[in-house]
Short mmCIF file of C-alpha atoms and ligand atoms in Angstrom, two decimals:
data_model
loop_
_atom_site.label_atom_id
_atom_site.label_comp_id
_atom_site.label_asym_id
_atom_site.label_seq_id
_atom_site.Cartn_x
_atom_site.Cartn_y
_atom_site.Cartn_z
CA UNK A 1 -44.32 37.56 33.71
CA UNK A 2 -45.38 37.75 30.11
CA UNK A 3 -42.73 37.95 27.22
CA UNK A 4 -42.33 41.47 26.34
CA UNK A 5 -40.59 40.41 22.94
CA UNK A 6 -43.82 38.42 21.85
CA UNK A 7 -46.40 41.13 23.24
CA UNK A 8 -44.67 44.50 21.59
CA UNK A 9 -45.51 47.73 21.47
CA UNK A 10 -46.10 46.37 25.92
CA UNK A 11 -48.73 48.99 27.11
CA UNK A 12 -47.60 51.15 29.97
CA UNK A 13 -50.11 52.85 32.58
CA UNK A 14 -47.82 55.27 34.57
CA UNK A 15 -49.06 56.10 38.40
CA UNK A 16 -46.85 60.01 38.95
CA UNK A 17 -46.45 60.74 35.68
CA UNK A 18 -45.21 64.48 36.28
CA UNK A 19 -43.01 63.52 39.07
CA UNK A 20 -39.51 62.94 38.69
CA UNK A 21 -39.60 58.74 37.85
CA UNK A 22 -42.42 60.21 35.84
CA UNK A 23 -40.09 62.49 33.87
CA UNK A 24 -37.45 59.45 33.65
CA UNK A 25 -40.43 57.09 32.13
CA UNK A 26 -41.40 59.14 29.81
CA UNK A 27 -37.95 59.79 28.22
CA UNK A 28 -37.42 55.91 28.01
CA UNK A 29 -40.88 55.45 26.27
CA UNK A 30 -39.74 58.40 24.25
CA UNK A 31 -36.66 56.23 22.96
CA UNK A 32 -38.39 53.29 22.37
CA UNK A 33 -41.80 54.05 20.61
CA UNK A 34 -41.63 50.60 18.74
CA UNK A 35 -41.64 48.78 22.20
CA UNK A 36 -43.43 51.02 24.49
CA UNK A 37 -46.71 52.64 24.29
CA UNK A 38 -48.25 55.02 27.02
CA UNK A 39 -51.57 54.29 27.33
CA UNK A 40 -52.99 55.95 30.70
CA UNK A 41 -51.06 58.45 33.52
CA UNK A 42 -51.82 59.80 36.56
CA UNK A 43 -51.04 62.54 39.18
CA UNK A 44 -52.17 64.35 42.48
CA UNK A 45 -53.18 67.46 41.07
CA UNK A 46 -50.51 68.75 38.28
CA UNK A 47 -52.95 68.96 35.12
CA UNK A 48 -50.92 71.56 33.31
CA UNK A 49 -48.74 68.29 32.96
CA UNK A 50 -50.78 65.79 32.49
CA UNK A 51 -52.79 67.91 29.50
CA UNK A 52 -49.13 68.24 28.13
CA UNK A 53 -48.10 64.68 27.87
CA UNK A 54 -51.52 63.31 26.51
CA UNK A 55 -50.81 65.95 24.13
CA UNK A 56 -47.26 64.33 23.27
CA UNK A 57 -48.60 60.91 23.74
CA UNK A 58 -51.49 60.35 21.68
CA UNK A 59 -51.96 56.87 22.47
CA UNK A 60 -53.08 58.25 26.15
CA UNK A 61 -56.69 57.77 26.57
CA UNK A 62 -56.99 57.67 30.02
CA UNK A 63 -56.04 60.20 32.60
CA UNK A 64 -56.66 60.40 36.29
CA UNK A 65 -56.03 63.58 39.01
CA UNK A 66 -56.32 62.59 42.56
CA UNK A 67 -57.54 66.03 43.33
CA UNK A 68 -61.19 66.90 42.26
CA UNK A 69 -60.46 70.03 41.47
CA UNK A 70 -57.60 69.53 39.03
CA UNK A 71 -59.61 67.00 37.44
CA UNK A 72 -62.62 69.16 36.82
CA UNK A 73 -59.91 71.97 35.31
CA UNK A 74 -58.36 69.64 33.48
CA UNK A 75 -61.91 68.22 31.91
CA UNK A 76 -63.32 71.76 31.20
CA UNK A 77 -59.78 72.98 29.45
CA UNK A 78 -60.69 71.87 26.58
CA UNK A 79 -56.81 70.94 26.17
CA UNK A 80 -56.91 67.27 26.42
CA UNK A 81 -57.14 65.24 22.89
CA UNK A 82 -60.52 64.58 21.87
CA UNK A 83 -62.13 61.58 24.02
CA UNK A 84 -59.49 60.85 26.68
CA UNK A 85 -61.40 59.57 29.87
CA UNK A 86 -60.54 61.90 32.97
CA UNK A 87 -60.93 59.73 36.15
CA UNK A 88 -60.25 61.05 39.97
CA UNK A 89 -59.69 60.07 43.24
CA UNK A 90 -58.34 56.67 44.50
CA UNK A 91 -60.84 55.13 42.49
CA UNK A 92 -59.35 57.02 39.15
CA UNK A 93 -55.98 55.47 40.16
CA UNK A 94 -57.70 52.73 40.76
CA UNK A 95 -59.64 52.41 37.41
CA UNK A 96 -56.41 53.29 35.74
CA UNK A 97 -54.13 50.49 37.04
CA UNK A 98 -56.90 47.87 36.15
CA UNK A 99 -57.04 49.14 32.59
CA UNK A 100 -57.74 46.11 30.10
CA UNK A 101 -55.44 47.82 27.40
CA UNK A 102 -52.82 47.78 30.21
CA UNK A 103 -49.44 45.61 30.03
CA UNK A 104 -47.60 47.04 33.20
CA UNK A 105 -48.35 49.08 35.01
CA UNK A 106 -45.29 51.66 36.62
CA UNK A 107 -46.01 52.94 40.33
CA UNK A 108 -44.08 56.14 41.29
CA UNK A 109 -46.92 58.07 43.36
CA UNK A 110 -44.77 59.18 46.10
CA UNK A 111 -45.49 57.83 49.45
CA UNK A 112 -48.06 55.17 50.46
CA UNK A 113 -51.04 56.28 47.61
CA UNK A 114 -49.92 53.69 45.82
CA UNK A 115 -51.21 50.45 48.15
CA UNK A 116 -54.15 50.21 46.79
CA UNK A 117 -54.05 51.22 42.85
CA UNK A 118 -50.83 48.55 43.13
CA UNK A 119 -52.85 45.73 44.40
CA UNK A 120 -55.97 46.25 41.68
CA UNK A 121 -52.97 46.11 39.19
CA UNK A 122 -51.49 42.76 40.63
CA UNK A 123 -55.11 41.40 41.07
CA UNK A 124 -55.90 42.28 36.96
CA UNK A 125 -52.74 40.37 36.34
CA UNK A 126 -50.58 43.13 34.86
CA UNK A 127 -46.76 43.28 35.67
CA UNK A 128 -46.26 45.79 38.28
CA UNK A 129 -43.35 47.88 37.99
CA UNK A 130 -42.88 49.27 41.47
CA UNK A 131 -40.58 52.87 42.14
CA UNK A 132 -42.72 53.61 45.52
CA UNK A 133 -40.73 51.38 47.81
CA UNK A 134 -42.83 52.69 50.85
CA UNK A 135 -45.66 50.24 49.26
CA UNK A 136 -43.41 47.21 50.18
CA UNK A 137 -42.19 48.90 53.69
CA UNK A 138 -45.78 49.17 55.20
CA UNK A 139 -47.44 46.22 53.53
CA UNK A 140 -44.42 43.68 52.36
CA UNK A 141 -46.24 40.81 53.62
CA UNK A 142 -49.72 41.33 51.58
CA UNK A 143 -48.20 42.76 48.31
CA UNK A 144 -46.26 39.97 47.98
CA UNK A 145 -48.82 37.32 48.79
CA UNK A 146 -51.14 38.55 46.62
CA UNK A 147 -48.13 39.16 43.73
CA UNK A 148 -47.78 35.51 43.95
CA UNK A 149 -51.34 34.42 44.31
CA UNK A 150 -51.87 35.94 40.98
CA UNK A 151 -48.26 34.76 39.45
CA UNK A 152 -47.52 38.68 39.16
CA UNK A 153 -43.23 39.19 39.28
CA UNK A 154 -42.76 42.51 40.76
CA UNK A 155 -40.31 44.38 38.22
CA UNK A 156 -38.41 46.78 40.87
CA UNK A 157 -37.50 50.22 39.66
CA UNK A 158 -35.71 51.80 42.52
CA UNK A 159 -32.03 51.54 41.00
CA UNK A 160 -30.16 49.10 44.10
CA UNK A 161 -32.64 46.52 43.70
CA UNK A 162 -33.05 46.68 39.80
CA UNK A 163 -29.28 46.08 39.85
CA UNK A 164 -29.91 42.96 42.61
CA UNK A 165 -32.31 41.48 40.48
CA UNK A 166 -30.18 41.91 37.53
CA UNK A 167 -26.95 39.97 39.62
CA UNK A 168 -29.45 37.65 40.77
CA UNK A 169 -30.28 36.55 37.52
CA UNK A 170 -31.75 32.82 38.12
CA UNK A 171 -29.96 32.63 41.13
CA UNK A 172 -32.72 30.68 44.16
CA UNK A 173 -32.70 32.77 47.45
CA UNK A 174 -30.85 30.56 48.88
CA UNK A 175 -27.64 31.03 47.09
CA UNK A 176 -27.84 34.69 49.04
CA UNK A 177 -25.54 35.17 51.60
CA UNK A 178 -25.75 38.76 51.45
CA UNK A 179 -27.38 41.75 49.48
CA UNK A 180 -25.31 45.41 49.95
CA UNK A 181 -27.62 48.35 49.23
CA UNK A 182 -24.66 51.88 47.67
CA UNK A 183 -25.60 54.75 49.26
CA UNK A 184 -24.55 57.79 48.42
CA UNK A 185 -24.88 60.06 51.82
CA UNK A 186 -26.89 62.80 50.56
CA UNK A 187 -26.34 65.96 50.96
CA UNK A 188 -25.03 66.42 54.72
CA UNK A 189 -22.77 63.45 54.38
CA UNK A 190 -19.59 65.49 55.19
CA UNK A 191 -21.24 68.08 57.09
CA UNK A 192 -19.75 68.51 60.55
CA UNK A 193 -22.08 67.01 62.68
CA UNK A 194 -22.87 69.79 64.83
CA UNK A 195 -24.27 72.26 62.08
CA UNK A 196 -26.72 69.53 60.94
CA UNK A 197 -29.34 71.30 63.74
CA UNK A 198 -29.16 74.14 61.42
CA UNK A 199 -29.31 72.94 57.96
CA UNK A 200 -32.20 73.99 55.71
CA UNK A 201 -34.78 72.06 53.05
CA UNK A 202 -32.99 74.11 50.11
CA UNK A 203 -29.92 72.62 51.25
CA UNK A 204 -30.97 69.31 51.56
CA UNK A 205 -32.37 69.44 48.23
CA UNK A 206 -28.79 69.46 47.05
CA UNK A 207 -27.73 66.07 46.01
CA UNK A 208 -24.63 65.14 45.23
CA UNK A 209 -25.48 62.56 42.68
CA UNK A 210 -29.09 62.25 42.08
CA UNK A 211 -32.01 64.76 40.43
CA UNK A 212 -35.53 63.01 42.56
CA UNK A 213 -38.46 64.50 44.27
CA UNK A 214 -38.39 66.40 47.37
CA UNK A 215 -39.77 63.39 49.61
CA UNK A 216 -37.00 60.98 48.92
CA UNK A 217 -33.80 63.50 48.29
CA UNK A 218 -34.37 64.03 52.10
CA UNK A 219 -34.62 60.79 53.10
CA UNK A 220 -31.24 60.66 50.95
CA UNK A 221 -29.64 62.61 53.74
CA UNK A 222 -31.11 61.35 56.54
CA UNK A 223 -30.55 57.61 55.15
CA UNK A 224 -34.14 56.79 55.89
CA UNK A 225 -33.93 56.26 51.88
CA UNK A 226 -31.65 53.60 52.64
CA UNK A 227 -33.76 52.15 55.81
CA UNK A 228 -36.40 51.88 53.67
CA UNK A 229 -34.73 50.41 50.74
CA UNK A 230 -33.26 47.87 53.19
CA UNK A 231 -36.72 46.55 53.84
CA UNK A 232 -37.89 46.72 50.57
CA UNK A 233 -35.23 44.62 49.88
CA UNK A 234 -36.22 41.81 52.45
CA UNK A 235 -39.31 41.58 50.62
CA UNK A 236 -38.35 41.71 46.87
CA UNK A 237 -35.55 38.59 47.07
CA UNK A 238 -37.20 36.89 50.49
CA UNK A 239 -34.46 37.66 52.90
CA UNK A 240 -33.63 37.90 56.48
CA UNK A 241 -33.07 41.08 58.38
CA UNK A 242 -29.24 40.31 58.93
CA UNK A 243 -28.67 39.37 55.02
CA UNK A 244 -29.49 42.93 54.02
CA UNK A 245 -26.90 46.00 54.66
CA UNK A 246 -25.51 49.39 52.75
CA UNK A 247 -22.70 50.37 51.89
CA UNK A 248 -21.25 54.01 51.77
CA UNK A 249 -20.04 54.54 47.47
CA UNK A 250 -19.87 58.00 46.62
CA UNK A 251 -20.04 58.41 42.67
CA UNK A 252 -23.35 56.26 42.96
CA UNK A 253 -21.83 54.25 39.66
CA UNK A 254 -22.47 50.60 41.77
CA UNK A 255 -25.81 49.81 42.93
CA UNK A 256 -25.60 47.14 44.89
CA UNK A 257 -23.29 44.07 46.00
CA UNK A 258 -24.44 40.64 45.85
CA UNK A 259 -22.61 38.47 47.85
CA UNK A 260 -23.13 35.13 47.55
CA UNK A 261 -22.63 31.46 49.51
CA UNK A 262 -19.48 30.63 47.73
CA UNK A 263 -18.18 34.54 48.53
CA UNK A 264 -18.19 35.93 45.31
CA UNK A 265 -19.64 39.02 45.12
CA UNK A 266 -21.35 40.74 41.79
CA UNK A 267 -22.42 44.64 41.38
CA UNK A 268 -24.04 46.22 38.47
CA UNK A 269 -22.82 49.46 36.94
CA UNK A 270 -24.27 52.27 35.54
CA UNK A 271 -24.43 56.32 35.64
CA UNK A 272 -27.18 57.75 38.19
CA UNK A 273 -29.50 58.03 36.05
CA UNK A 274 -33.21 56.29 36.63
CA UNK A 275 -33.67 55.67 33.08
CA UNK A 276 -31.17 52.62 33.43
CA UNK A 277 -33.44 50.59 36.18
CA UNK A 278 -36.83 52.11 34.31
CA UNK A 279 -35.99 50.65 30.94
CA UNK A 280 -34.95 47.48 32.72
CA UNK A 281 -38.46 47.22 34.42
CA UNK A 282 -40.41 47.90 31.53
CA UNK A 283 -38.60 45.81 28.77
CA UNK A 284 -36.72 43.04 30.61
CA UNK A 285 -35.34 40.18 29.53
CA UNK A 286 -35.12 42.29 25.92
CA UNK A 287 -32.05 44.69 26.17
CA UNK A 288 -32.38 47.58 24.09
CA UNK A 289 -29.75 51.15 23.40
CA UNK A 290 -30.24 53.43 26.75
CA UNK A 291 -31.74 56.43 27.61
CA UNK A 292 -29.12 58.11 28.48
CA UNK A 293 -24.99 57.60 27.81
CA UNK A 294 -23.44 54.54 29.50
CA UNK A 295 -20.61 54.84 31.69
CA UNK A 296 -17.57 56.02 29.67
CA UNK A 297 -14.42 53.00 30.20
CA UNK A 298 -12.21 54.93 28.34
CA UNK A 299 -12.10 57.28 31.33
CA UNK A 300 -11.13 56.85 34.56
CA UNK A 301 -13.60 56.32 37.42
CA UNK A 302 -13.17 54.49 41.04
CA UNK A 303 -15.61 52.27 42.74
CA UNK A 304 -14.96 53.17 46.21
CA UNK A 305 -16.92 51.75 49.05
CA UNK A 306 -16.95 52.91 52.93
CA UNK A 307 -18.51 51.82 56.42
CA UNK A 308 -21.20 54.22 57.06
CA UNK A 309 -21.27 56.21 59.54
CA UNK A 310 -24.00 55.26 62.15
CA UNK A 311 -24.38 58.33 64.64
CA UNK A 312 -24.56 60.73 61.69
CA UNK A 313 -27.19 58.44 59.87
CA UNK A 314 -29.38 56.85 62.78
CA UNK A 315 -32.88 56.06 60.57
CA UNK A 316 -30.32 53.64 59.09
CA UNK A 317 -30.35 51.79 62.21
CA UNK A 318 -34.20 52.51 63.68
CA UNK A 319 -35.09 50.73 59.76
CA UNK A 320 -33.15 47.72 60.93
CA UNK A 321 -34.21 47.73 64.01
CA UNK A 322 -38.00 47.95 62.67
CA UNK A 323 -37.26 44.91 60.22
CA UNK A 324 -35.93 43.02 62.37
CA UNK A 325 -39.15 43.73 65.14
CA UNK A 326 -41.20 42.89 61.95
CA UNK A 327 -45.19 43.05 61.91
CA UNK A 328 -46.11 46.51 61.96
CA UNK A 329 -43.13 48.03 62.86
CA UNK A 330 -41.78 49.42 59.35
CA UNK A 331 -45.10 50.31 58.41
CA UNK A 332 -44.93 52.78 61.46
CA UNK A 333 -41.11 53.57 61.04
CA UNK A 334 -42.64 54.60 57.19
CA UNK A 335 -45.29 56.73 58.54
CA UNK A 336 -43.94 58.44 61.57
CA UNK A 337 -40.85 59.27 58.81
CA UNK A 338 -43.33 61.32 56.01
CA UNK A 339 -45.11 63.03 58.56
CA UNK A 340 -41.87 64.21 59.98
CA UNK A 341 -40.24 65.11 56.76
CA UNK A 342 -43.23 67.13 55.55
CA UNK A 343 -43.23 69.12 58.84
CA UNK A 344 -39.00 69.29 58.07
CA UNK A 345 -39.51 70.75 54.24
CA UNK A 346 -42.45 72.83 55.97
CA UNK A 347 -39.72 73.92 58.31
CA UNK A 348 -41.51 73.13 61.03
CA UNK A 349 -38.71 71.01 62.60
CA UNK A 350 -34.98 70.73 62.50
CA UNK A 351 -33.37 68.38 60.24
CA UNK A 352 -32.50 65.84 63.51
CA UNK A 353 -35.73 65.71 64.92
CA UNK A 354 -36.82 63.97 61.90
CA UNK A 355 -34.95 60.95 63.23
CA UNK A 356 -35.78 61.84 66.86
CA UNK A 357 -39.60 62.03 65.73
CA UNK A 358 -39.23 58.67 64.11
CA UNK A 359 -37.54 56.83 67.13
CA UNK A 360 -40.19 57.87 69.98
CA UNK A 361 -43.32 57.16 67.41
CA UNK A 362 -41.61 53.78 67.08
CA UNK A 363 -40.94 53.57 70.99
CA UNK A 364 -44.41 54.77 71.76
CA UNK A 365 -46.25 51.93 69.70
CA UNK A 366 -47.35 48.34 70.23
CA UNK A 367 -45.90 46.20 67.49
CA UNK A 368 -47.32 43.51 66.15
CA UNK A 369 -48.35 41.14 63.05
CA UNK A 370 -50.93 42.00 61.14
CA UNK A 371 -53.66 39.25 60.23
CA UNK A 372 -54.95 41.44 57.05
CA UNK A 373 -53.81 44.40 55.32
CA UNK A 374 -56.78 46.71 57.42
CA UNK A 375 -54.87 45.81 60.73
CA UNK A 376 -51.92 47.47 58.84
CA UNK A 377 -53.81 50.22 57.79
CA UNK A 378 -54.81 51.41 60.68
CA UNK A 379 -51.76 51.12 62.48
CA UNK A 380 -50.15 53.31 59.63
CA UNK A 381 -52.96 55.86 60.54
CA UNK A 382 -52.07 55.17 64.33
CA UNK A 383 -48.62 55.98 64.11
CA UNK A 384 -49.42 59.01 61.64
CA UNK A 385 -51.29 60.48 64.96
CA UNK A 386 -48.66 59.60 67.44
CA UNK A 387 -45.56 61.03 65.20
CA UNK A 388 -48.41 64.72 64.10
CA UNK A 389 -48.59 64.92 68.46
CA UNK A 390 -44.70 64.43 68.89
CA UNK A 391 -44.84 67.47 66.67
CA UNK A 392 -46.84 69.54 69.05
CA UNK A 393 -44.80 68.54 71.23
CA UNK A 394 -47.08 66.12 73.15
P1 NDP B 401 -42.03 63.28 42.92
O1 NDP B 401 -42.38 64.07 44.13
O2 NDP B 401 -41.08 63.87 41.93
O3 NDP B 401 -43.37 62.91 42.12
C1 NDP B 401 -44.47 62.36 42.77
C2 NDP B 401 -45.53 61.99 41.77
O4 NDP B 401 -46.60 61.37 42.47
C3 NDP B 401 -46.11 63.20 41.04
O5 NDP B 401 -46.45 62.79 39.74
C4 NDP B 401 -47.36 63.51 41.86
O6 NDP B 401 -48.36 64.23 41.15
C5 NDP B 401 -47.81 62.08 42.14
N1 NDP B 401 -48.71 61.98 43.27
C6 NDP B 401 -48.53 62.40 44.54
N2 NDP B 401 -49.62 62.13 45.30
C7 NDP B 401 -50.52 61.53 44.46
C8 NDP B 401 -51.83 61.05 44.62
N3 NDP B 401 -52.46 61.11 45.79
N4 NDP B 401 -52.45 60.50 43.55
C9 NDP B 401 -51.83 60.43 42.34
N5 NDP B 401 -50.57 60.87 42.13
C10 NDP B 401 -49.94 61.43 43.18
O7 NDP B 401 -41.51 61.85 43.45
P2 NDP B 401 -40.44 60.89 42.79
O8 NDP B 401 -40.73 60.68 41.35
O9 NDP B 401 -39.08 61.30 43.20
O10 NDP B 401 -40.73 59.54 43.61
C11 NDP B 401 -41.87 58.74 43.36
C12 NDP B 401 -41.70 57.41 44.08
O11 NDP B 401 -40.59 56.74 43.50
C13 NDP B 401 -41.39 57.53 45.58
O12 NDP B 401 -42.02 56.49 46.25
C14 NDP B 401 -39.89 57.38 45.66
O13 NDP B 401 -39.47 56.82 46.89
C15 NDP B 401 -39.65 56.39 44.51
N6 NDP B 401 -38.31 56.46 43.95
C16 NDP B 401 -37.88 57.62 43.36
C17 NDP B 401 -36.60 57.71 42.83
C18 NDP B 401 -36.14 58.94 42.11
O14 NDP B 401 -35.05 58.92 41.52
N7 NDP B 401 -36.91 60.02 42.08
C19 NDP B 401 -35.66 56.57 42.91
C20 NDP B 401 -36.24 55.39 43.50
C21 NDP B 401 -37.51 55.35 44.00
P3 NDP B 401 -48.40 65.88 41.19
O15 NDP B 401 -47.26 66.32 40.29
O16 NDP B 401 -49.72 66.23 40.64
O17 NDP B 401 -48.21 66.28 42.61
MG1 MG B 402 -32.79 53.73 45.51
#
């Protein structure tokens, strides 16, 4: 990792730059021009947005759209500053996260889009700041090789394991009994079971603690968030399947608990707000004035912490069960979940067949481990098939 303090303004590519981690980046670059310059973004299609920031951020002089189209609108516009380089497809992402004015670069395409511009970033050398935790779910094993072939440290933004790396401090692995994942329990986590058959995408949209993007705020109330967060975990700090667990905390004020050998445990506070773990990513070890208001101590808050509930949340326990299979089997638990939460927010299917979907993809499939990162691919692909039939009902 390069010293931030001795490299400043650090030069930030963003990967989902109109998403909601987008949003959250921006307003921490925003606070902190004298430390953080944007120099290139990227989105699916959104070029309204994109011709906005590179408007706001002059120092933008690369953009890339995934989508042809919205590149090709956003070229002929005319509203992008004077020579800014409009790239597309996955080699645009591609081109951008390789960028030689590049420091670090920030993933938050949602989904698994991100594999590939991640590893050209890690292979260029630049710190990767990593929000798209289904990256490390379906290809853990490879990203992390090739992170340390290339002395990369992987700067996690997703808040629980920002906060674990923060209580890890210099702390080896093996002074880890345990790491605790908070979870919050979504939307549906005092619905009655039986009406969860009925409940909509508007209403799972409704979270009680967090503003995200559609993908993840349902995997929020299903606890897939979790699952997958669980896994990611494994990866990040080199653990076992049985050292990583969650914990129900409602106010979402403690990210994680670190339990160590000796049995003392350390959490991390702060509000739930992502500009907290961003800044952290981008600016770490220098500590600057946040985003956003810290928590208040002059008021009262608890930090309250509960079993959770395993019939109402049962991705939480398919994850586990996927980690602890290993090889392919959370790359397929990742994939069988986003097809069945697209055809959920479609409202193709009720809210518990998303875990039902994700269990007999998972039951139908050969697991095993993967010599090269292809071997995953395809078995992602596989499993994308096997969860779009389950659909049809086949
Ligand atoms: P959003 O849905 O809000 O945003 C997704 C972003 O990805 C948009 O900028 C979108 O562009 C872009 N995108 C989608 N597909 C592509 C593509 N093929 N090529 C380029 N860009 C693409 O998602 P979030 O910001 O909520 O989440 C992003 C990632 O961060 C996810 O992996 C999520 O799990 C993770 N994360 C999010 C947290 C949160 O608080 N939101 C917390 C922790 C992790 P466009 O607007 O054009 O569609
Ligand atoms: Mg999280």
């Amino acid at each position: 990792m390069s010293a931030p303090d001795s490299n400043l303004p650090r030069r930030v590519v963003l990967l989902g730059a109109t998403g909601s981690i987008g949003e959250s980046t921006l307003r921490v670059i925003e606070r902190h021009p004298d430390h953080l310059e944007l120099v290139g973004i990227a989105a699916h299609s959104n070029h309204p947005a994109i011709i906005e920031i590179a408007n706001r951020h002059p120092t933008v002089r690369h953009v890339a759209l995934f989508d042809g189209g919205a590149a090709k609108e956003a070229r002929s516009s005319n509203g992008l500053p004077n020579g800014v380089h409009v790239s597309t497809g996955m080699a645009g992402l591609v081109e951008l996260a390789m960028l030689a004015e590049a420091d670090i670069v920030l993933c938050a395409v949602v989904g698994v889009t991100g594999l590939e511009p991640s590893l050209a970033a890690i292979r260029a050398g630049k710190d990767l700041a990593l929000a798209s935790k289904e990256i490390l779910v379906m290809a853990g094993k490879f990203v992390m090789a090739e992170a340390e072939e290339h002395g990369v440290a992987l700067r996690p933004v997703d808040s629980e394991h920002n906060a674990v790396q923060q209580c890890l401090a210099n702390h080896p692995t093996s002074d880890i009994a345990r790491v605790v994942l908070t979870a919050s329990g979504g939307a549906f986590r005092d619905r009655p079971l039986a009406e969860l058959a009925n409940v909509t995408p508007a209403e799972a949209m409704q979270h009680p603690n967090w503003s995200m993007g559609p993908k993840i705020t349902v995997d929020s109330a299903t606890m897939a968030n979790k699952g997958l967060e669980l896994i990611e975990a494994r990866w990040l700090f080199d653990l076992q399947a049985d050292q990583c667990d969650a914990l129900l905390h409602r106010g979402s004020l403690a990210h994680c608990i670190v339990e160590f050998t000796d049995g003392a445990m350390l959490t991390h506070l702060c509000p739930p707000s992502m500009t907290f773990p961003i800044q952290h990513a981008l600016l770490a070890p220098l500590r600057l004035p946040p985003a956003d208001d810290p928590l208040k101590l002059t008021e009262s808050f608890a930090l309250d912490f509960e079993p959770l509930d395993r019939e109402r949340f049962p991705l939480l326990d398919l994850a586990r069960d996927a980690m602890r299979t290993g090889g392919t089997a959370p790359a397929a638990y990742n994939a069988a979940n986003e097809i069945a939460v697209a055809a959920f927010l479609a409202e193709q299917i009720s809210f518990p067949r998303i875990a039902a979907i994700v269990e007999q993809t998972l039951a139908r499939l050969d697991h095993f481990d993967p010599t090269d990162l292809s071997a995953v691919i395809t078995q992602d692909a596989e499993a994308r098939r096997v969860a779009t039939a389950l659909l049809a009902g086949n």
